[in-house]
Coordinates of C-alpha atoms (C1' of nucleotides) in Angstrom, one line a residue:
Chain A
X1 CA 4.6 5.0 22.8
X2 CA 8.3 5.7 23.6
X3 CA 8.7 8.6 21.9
X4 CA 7.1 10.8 24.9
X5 CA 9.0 9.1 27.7
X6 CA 12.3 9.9 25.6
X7 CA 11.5 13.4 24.8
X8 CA 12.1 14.0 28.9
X9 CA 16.2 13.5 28.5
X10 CA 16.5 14.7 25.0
X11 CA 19.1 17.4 24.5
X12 CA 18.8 20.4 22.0
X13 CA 20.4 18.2 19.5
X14 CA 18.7 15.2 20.5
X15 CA 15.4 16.9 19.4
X16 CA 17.0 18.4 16.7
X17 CA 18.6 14.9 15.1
X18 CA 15.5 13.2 15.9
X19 CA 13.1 16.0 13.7
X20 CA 15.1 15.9 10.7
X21 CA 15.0 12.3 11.1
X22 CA 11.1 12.0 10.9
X23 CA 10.9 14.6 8.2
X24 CA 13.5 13.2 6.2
X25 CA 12.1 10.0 6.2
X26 CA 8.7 11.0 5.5
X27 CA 10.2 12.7 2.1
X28 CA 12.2 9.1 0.9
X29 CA 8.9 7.2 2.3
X30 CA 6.9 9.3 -0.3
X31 CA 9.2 9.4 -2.8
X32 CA 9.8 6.2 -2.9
X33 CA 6.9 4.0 -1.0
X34 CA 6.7 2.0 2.1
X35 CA 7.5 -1.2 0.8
X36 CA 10.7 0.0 -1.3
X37 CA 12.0 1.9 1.7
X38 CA 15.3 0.8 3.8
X39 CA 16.7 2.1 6.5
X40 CA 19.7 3.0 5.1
X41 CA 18.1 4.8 2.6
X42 CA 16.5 7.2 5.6
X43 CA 20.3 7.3 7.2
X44 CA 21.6 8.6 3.2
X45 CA 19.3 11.1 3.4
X46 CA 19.2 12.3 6.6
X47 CA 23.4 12.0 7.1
X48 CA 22.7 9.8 9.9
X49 CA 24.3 6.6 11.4
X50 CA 22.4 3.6 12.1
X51 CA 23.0 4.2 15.9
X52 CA 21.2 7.4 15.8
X53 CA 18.1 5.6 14.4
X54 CA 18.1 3.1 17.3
X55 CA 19.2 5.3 19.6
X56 CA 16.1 7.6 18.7
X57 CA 13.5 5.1 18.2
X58 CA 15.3 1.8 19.6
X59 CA 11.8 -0.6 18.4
X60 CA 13.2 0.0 15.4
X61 CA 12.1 1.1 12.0
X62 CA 8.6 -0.3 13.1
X63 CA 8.6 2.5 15.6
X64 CA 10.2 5.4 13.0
X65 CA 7.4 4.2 10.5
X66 CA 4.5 4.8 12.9
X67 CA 6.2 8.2 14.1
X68 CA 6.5 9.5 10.0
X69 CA 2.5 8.3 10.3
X70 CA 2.1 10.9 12.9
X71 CA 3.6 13.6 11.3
X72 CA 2.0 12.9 8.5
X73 CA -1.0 12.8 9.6
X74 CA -1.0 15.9 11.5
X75 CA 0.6 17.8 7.9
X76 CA -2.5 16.4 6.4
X77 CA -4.8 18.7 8.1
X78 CA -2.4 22.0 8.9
X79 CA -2.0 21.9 5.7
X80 CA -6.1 22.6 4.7
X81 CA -5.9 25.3 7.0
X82 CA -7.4 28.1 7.8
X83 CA -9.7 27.0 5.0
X84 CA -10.7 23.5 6.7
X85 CA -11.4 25.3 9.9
X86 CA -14.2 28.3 8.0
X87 CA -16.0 26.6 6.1
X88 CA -19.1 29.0 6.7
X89 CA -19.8 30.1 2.9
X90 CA -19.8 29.2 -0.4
X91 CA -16.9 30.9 -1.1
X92 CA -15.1 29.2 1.5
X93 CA -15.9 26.0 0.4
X94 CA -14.8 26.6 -2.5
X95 CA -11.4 27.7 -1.6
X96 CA -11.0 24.9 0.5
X97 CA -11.7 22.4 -2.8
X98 CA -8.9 24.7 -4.5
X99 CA -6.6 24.3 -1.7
X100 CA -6.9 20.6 -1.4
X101 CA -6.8 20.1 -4.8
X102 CA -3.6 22.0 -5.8
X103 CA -1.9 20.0 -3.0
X104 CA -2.5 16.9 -3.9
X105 CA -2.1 17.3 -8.0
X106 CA 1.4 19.0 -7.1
X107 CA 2.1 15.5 -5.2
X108 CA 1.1 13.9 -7.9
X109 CA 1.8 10.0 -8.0
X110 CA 5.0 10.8 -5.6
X111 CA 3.1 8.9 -3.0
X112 CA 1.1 11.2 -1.0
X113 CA 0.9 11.2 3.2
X114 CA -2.3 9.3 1.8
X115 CA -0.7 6.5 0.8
X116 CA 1.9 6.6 3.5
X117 CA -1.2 5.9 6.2
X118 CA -3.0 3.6 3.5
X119 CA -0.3 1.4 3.3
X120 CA 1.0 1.1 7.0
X121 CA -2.6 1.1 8.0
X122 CA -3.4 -2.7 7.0
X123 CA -2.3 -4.6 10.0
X124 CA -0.8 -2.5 12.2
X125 CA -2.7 -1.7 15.4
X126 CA -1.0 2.2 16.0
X127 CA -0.6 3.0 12.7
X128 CA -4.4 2.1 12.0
X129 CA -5.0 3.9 15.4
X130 CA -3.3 7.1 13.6
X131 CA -5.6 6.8 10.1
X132 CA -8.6 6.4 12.7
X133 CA -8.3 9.6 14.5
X134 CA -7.0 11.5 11.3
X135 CA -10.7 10.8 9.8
X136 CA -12.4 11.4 12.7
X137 CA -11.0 15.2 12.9
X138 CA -11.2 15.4 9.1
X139 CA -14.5 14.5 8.9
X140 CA -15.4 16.3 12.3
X141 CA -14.3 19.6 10.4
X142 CA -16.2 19.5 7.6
X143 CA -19.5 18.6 9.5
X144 CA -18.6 21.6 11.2
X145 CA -18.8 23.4 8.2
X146 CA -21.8 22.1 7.2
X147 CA -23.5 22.7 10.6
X148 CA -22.0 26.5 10.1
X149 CA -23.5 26.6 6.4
X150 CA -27.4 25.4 7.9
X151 CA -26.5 28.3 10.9
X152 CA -26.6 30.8 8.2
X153 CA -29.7 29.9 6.3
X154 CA -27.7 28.4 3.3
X155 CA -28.6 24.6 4.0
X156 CA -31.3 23.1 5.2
X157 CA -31.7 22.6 8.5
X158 CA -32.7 18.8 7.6
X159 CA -30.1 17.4 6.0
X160 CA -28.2 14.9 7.4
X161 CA -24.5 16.9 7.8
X162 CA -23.0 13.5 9.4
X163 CA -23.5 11.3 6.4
X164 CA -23.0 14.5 3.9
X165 CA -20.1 15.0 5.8
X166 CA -19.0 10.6 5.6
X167 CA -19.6 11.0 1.7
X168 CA -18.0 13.9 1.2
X169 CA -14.9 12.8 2.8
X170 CA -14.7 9.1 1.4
X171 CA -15.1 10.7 -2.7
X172 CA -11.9 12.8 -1.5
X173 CA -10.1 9.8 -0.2
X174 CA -10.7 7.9 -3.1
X175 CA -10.2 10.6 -5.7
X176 CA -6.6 11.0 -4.2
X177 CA -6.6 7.4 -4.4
X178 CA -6.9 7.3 -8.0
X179 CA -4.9 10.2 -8.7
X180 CA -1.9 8.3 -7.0
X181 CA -2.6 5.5 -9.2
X182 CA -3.4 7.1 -12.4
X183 CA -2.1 10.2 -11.9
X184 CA -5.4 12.1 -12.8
X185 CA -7.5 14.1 -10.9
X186 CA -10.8 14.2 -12.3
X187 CA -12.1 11.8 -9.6
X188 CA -11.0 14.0 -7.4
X189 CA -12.3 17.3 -8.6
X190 CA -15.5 15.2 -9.8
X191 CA -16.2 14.2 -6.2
X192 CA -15.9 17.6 -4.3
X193 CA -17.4 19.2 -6.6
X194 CA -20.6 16.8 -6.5
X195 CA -20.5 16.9 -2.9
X196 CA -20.3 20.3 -2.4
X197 CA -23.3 20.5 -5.2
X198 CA -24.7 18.2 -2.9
X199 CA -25.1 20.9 -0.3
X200 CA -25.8 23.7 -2.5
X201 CA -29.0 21.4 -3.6
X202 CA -30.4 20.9 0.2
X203 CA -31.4 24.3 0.1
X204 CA -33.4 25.6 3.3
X205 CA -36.9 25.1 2.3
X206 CA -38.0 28.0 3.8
X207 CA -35.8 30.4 2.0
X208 CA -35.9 29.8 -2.1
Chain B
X1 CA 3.8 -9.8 -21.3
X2 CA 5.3 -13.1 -21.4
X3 CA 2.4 -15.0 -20.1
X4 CA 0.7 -14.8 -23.2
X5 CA 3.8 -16.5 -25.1
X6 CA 3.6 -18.9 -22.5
X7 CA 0.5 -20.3 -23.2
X8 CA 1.5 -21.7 -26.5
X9 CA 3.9 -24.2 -25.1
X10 CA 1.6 -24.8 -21.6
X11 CA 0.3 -28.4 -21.4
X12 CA -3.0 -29.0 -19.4
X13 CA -1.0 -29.7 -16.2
X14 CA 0.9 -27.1 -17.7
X15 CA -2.3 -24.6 -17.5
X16 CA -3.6 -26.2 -14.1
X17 CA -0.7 -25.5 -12.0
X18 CA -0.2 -22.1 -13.2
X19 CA -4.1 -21.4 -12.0
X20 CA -3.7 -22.8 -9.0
X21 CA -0.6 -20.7 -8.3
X22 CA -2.2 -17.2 -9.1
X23 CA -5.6 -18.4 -7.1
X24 CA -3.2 -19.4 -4.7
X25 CA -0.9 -16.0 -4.6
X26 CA -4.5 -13.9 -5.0
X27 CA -5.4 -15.4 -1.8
X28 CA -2.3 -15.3 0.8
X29 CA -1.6 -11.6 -0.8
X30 CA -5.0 -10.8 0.3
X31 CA -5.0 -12.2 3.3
X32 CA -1.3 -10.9 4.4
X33 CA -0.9 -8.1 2.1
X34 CA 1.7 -7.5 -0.5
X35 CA 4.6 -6.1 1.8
X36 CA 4.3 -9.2 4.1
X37 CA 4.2 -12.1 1.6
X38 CA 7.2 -14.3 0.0
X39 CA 7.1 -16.7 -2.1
X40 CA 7.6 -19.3 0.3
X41 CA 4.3 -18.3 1.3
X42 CA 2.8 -18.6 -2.1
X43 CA 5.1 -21.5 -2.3
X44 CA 3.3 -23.0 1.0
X45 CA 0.2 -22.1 0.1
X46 CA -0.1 -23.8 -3.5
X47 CA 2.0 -26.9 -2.9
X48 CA 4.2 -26.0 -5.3
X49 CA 8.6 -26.0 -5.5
X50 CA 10.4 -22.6 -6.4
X51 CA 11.1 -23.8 -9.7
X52 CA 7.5 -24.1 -10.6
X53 CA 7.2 -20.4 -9.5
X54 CA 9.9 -19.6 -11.4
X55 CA 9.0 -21.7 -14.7
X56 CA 5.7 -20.2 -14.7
X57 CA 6.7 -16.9 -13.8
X58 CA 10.4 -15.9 -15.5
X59 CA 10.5 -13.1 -14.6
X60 CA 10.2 -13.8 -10.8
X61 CA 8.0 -12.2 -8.1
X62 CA 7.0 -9.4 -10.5
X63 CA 5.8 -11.1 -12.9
X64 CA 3.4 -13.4 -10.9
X65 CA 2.1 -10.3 -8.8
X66 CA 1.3 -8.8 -12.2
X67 CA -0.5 -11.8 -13.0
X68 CA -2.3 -11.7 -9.6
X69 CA -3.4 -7.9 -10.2
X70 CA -5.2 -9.1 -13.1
X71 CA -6.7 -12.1 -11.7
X72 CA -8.1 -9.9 -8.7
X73 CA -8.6 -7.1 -11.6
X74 CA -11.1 -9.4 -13.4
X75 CA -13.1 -10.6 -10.2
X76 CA -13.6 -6.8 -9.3
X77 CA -16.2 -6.4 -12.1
X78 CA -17.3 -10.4 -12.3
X79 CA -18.7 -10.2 -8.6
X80 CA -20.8 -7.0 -9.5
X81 CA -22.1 -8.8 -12.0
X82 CA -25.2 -9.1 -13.1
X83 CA -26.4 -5.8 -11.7
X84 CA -23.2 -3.5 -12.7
X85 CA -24.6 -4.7 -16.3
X86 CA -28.3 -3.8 -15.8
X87 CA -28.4 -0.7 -13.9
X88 CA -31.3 0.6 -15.7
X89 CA -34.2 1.8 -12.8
X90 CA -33.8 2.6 -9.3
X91 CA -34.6 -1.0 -8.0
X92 CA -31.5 -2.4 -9.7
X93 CA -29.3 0.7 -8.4
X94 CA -30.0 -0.7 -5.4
X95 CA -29.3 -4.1 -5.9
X96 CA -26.2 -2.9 -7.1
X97 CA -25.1 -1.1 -4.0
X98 CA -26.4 -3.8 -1.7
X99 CA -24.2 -6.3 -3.2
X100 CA -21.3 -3.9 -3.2
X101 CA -21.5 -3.1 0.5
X102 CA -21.9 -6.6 1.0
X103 CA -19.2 -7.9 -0.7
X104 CA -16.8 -5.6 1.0
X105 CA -18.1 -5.8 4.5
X106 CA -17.3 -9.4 4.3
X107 CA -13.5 -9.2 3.0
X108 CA -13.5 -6.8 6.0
X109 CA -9.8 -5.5 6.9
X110 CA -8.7 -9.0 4.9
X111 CA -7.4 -6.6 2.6
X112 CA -9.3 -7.1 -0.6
X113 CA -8.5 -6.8 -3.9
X114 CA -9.2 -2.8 -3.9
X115 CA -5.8 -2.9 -1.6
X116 CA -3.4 -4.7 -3.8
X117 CA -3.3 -2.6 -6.8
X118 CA -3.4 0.2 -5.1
X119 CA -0.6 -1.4 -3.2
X120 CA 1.0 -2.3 -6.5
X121 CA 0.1 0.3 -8.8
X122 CA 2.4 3.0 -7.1
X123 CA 5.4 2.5 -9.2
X124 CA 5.2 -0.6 -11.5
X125 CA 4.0 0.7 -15.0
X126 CA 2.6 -2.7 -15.3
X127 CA 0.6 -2.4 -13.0
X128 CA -0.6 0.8 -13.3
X129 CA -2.0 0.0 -16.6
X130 CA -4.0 -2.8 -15.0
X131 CA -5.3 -0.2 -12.4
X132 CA -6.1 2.5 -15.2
X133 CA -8.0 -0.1 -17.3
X134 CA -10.1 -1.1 -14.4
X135 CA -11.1 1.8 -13.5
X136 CA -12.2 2.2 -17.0
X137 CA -14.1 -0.3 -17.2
X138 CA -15.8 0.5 -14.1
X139 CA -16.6 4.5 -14.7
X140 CA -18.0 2.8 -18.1
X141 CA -20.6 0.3 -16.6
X142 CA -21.7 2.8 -14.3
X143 CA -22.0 6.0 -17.0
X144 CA -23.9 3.6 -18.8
X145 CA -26.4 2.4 -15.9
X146 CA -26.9 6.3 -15.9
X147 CA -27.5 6.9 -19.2
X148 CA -30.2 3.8 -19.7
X149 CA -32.0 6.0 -16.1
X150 CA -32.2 9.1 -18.9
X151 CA -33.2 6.7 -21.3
X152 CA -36.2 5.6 -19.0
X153 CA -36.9 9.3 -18.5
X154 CA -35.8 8.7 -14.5
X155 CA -33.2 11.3 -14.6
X156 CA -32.8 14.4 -16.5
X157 CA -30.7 14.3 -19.3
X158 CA -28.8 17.2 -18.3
X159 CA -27.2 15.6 -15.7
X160 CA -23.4 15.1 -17.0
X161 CA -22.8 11.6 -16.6
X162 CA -18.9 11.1 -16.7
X163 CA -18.8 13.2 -13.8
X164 CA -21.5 11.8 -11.8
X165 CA -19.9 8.4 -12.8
X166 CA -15.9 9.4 -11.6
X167 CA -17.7 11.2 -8.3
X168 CA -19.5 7.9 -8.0
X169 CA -16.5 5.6 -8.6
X170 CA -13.8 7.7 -6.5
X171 CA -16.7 7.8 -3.4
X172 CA -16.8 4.0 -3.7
X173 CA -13.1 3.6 -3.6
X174 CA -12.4 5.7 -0.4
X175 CA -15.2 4.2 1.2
X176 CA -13.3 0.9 0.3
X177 CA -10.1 2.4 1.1
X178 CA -11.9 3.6 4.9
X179 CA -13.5 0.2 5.4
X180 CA -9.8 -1.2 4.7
X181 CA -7.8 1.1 7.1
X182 CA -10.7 1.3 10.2
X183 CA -12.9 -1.7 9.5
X184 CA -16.0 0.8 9.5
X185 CA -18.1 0.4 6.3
X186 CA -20.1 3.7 7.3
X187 CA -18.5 6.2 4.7
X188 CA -18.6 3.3 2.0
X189 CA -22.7 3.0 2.3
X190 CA -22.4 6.9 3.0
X191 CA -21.0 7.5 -0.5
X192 CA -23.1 5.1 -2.5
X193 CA -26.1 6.2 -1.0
X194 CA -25.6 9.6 -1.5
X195 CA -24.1 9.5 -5.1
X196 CA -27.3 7.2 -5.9
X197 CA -29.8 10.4 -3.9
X198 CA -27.9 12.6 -6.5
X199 CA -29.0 10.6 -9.3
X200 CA -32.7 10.6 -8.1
X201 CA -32.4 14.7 -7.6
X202 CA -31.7 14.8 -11.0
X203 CA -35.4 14.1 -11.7
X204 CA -36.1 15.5 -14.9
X205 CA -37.9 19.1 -15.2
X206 CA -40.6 18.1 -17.8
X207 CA -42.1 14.9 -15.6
X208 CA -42.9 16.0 -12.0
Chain C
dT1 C1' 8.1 -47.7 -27.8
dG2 C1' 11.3 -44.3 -27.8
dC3 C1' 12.6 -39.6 -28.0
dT4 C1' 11.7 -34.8 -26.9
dT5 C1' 9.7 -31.4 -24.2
dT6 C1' 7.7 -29.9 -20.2
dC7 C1' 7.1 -30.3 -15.3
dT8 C1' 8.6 -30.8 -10.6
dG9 C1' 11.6 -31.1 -6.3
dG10 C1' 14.7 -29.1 -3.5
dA11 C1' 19.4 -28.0 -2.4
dC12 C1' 22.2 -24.0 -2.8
dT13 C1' 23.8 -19.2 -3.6
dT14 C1' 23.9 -14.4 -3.0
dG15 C1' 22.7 -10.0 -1.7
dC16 C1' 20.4 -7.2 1.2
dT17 C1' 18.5 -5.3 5.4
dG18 C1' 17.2 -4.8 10.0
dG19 C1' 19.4 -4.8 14.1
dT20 C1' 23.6 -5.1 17.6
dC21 C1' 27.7 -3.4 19.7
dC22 C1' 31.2 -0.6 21.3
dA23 C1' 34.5 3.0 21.0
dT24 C1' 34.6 8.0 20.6
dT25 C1' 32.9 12.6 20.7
dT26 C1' 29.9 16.1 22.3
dT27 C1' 26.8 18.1 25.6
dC28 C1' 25.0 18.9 30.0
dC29 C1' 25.3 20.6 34.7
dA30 C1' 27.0 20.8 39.5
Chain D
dT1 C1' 36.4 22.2 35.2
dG2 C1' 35.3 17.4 35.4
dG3 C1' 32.6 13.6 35.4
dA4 C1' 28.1 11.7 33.9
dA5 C1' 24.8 11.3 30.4
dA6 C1' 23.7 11.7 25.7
dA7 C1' 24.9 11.6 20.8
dT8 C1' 27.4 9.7 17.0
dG9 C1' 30.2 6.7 13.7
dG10 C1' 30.6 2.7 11.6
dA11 C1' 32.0 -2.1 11.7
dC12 C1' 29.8 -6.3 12.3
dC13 C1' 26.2 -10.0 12.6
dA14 C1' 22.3 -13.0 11.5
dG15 C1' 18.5 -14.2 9.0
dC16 C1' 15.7 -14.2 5.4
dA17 C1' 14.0 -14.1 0.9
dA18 C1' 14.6 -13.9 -4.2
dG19 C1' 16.6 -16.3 -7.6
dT20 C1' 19.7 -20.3 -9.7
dC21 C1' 20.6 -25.0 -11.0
dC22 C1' 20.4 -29.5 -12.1
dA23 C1' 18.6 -34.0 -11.8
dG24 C1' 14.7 -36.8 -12.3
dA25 C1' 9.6 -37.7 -13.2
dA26 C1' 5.7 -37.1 -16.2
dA27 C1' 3.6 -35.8 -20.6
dG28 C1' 3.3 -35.3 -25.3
dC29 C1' 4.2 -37.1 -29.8
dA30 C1' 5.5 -39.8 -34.0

DNA sequence: TGCTTTCTGGACTTGCTGGTCCATTTTCCA
DNA sequence: TGGAAAATGGACCAGCAAGTCCAGAAAGCA
């Protein structure tokens, strides 16, 4: 997209203006939801003029929607870390499922990056791109952990981490999915948990 | 809500045209999604004149996306049918989660009815009540296709069934939501099957 | 049949929202 | 320092979509 190409002849401030553009409307696009979301609303809260949001992503709010996707996406998983990336014990694990769940109940129904990416990602080819990718990595972390849980004799060596791994990630997606909507997180608590019991189950056969 | 009132004074025509307006709305929102619809569209679509949308539907666009949410609300459950209602041995589990795969591979990225309350049920009270109730509903039918496997001395009656049943349900939803946002039903079949295999773990300890 | 109520068509209004434009200020850098 | 390029402010425009209104057709009903 454009935003590389303009990053080349971008002053201090330019980069500057153009950050607390994205992040401040990634706050009003959660607060308040895609759909319900104006531009003018973005320049109010980032004391902006309409100029500077062409002049920084000149496709328009099409273009500042699908760079807040990015951003978000990319909070999404800095912000599981370091658990997401050692997830080699139990222990871990579970402070992971702590981690993630904290986050999202503080969120609460104030439209999480979730929803952001669930809502954009319909039709449009580079915001469904973004969602894409984000799942792929998401879901390529957690196999990892799995894969490091069979490496030290905790899981059997025969389960089937990728689809473990598929499960896992789809109960969390739709447990934030309901907590958004119903602003209760048992679903979400109810599926790590089970998939994490999941694991704990496929013992190594070998070991008991 | 007013619909109710409505009905008193609604002739047959009355009744007709109002059905084919919500069939009507269900179907372009699904197929363009909520943010990308007017009522022209609906308008269009149903061969009807804005003042029919507007007698029908007083309260304006509102309204008849309320009415719509319940419309697509209702179906959820209807198409499961019979097997959502007779969950009672493995064979019919799978039934079950054959026709659920099914049914959502072939709505594909034509955003199905999973999409538009969660589209909806962000903010609108309304709507939210519709979301909460189906889910409800749902959790229910499948806690009780659980319980009748106990019953049937097929799973051990340890096993806690609400919790299986919102691990189940929220695994079901993100695989939706995933199928939705990349087209890929993996992670939905991922999370049924593997919410089903925890079931059938859950032998119970006295038969072997 | 004749009167009332409901139903329908479609022109019209109104407000909002994304997007354009240009003048002005600030920053860069040679 | 001085000119070019970037950054900024804000008035302005155009289109669209929700909602209003009223006149006329069709049903209901006694």
């Amino acid at each position: 997209m454009g935003a590389e190409a303009m990053d080349d002849t971008l002053t201090r401030k330019g980069r500057a203006t153009r950050a607390r553009i994205v992040e401040g409307a990634a706050h009003v696009l959660r607060e308040q939801g895609v759909g319900f979301t104006t531009l003018d609303d973005i320049r109010g809260r980032t004391g902006t003029s309409k100029s500077q949001l062409f002049h920084y992503f000149p496709d328009g709010k099409e273009e500042l929607l699908l760079a807040v996707a990015q951003f978000e996406a990319d909070r999404i998983l800095e912000d599981q870390q370091p658990h997401l990336g050692q997830l080699d014990s139990w222990e871990s694990w579970q402070r992971w499922r702590d981690v993630v769940v904290e986050r999202y109940e503080l969120q609460g129904d104030h439209c999480p990056s979730g929803a952001l990416f669930l809502h954009v990602g319909q039709a449009r080819p580079g915001a469904r791109a973004i969602v894409t990718e984000l799942l792929r990595q998401w879901q390529g972390q957690l196999a990892r952990g799995m894969r490091a849980l069979q490496a030290n004799g905790l899981v059997a060596a025969e389960l089937d981490v990728e689809r473990a791994a598929a499960a896992l990630l789809a109960g969390l997606q739709g447990g934030v999915a309901i907590l958004m909507s119903t602003g209760d997180s048992t679903h979400l608590k109810a599926a790590i948990d089970t998939g994490i019991e999941h694991l704990r189950r496929a013992r190594p056969t070998t070991a008991a």
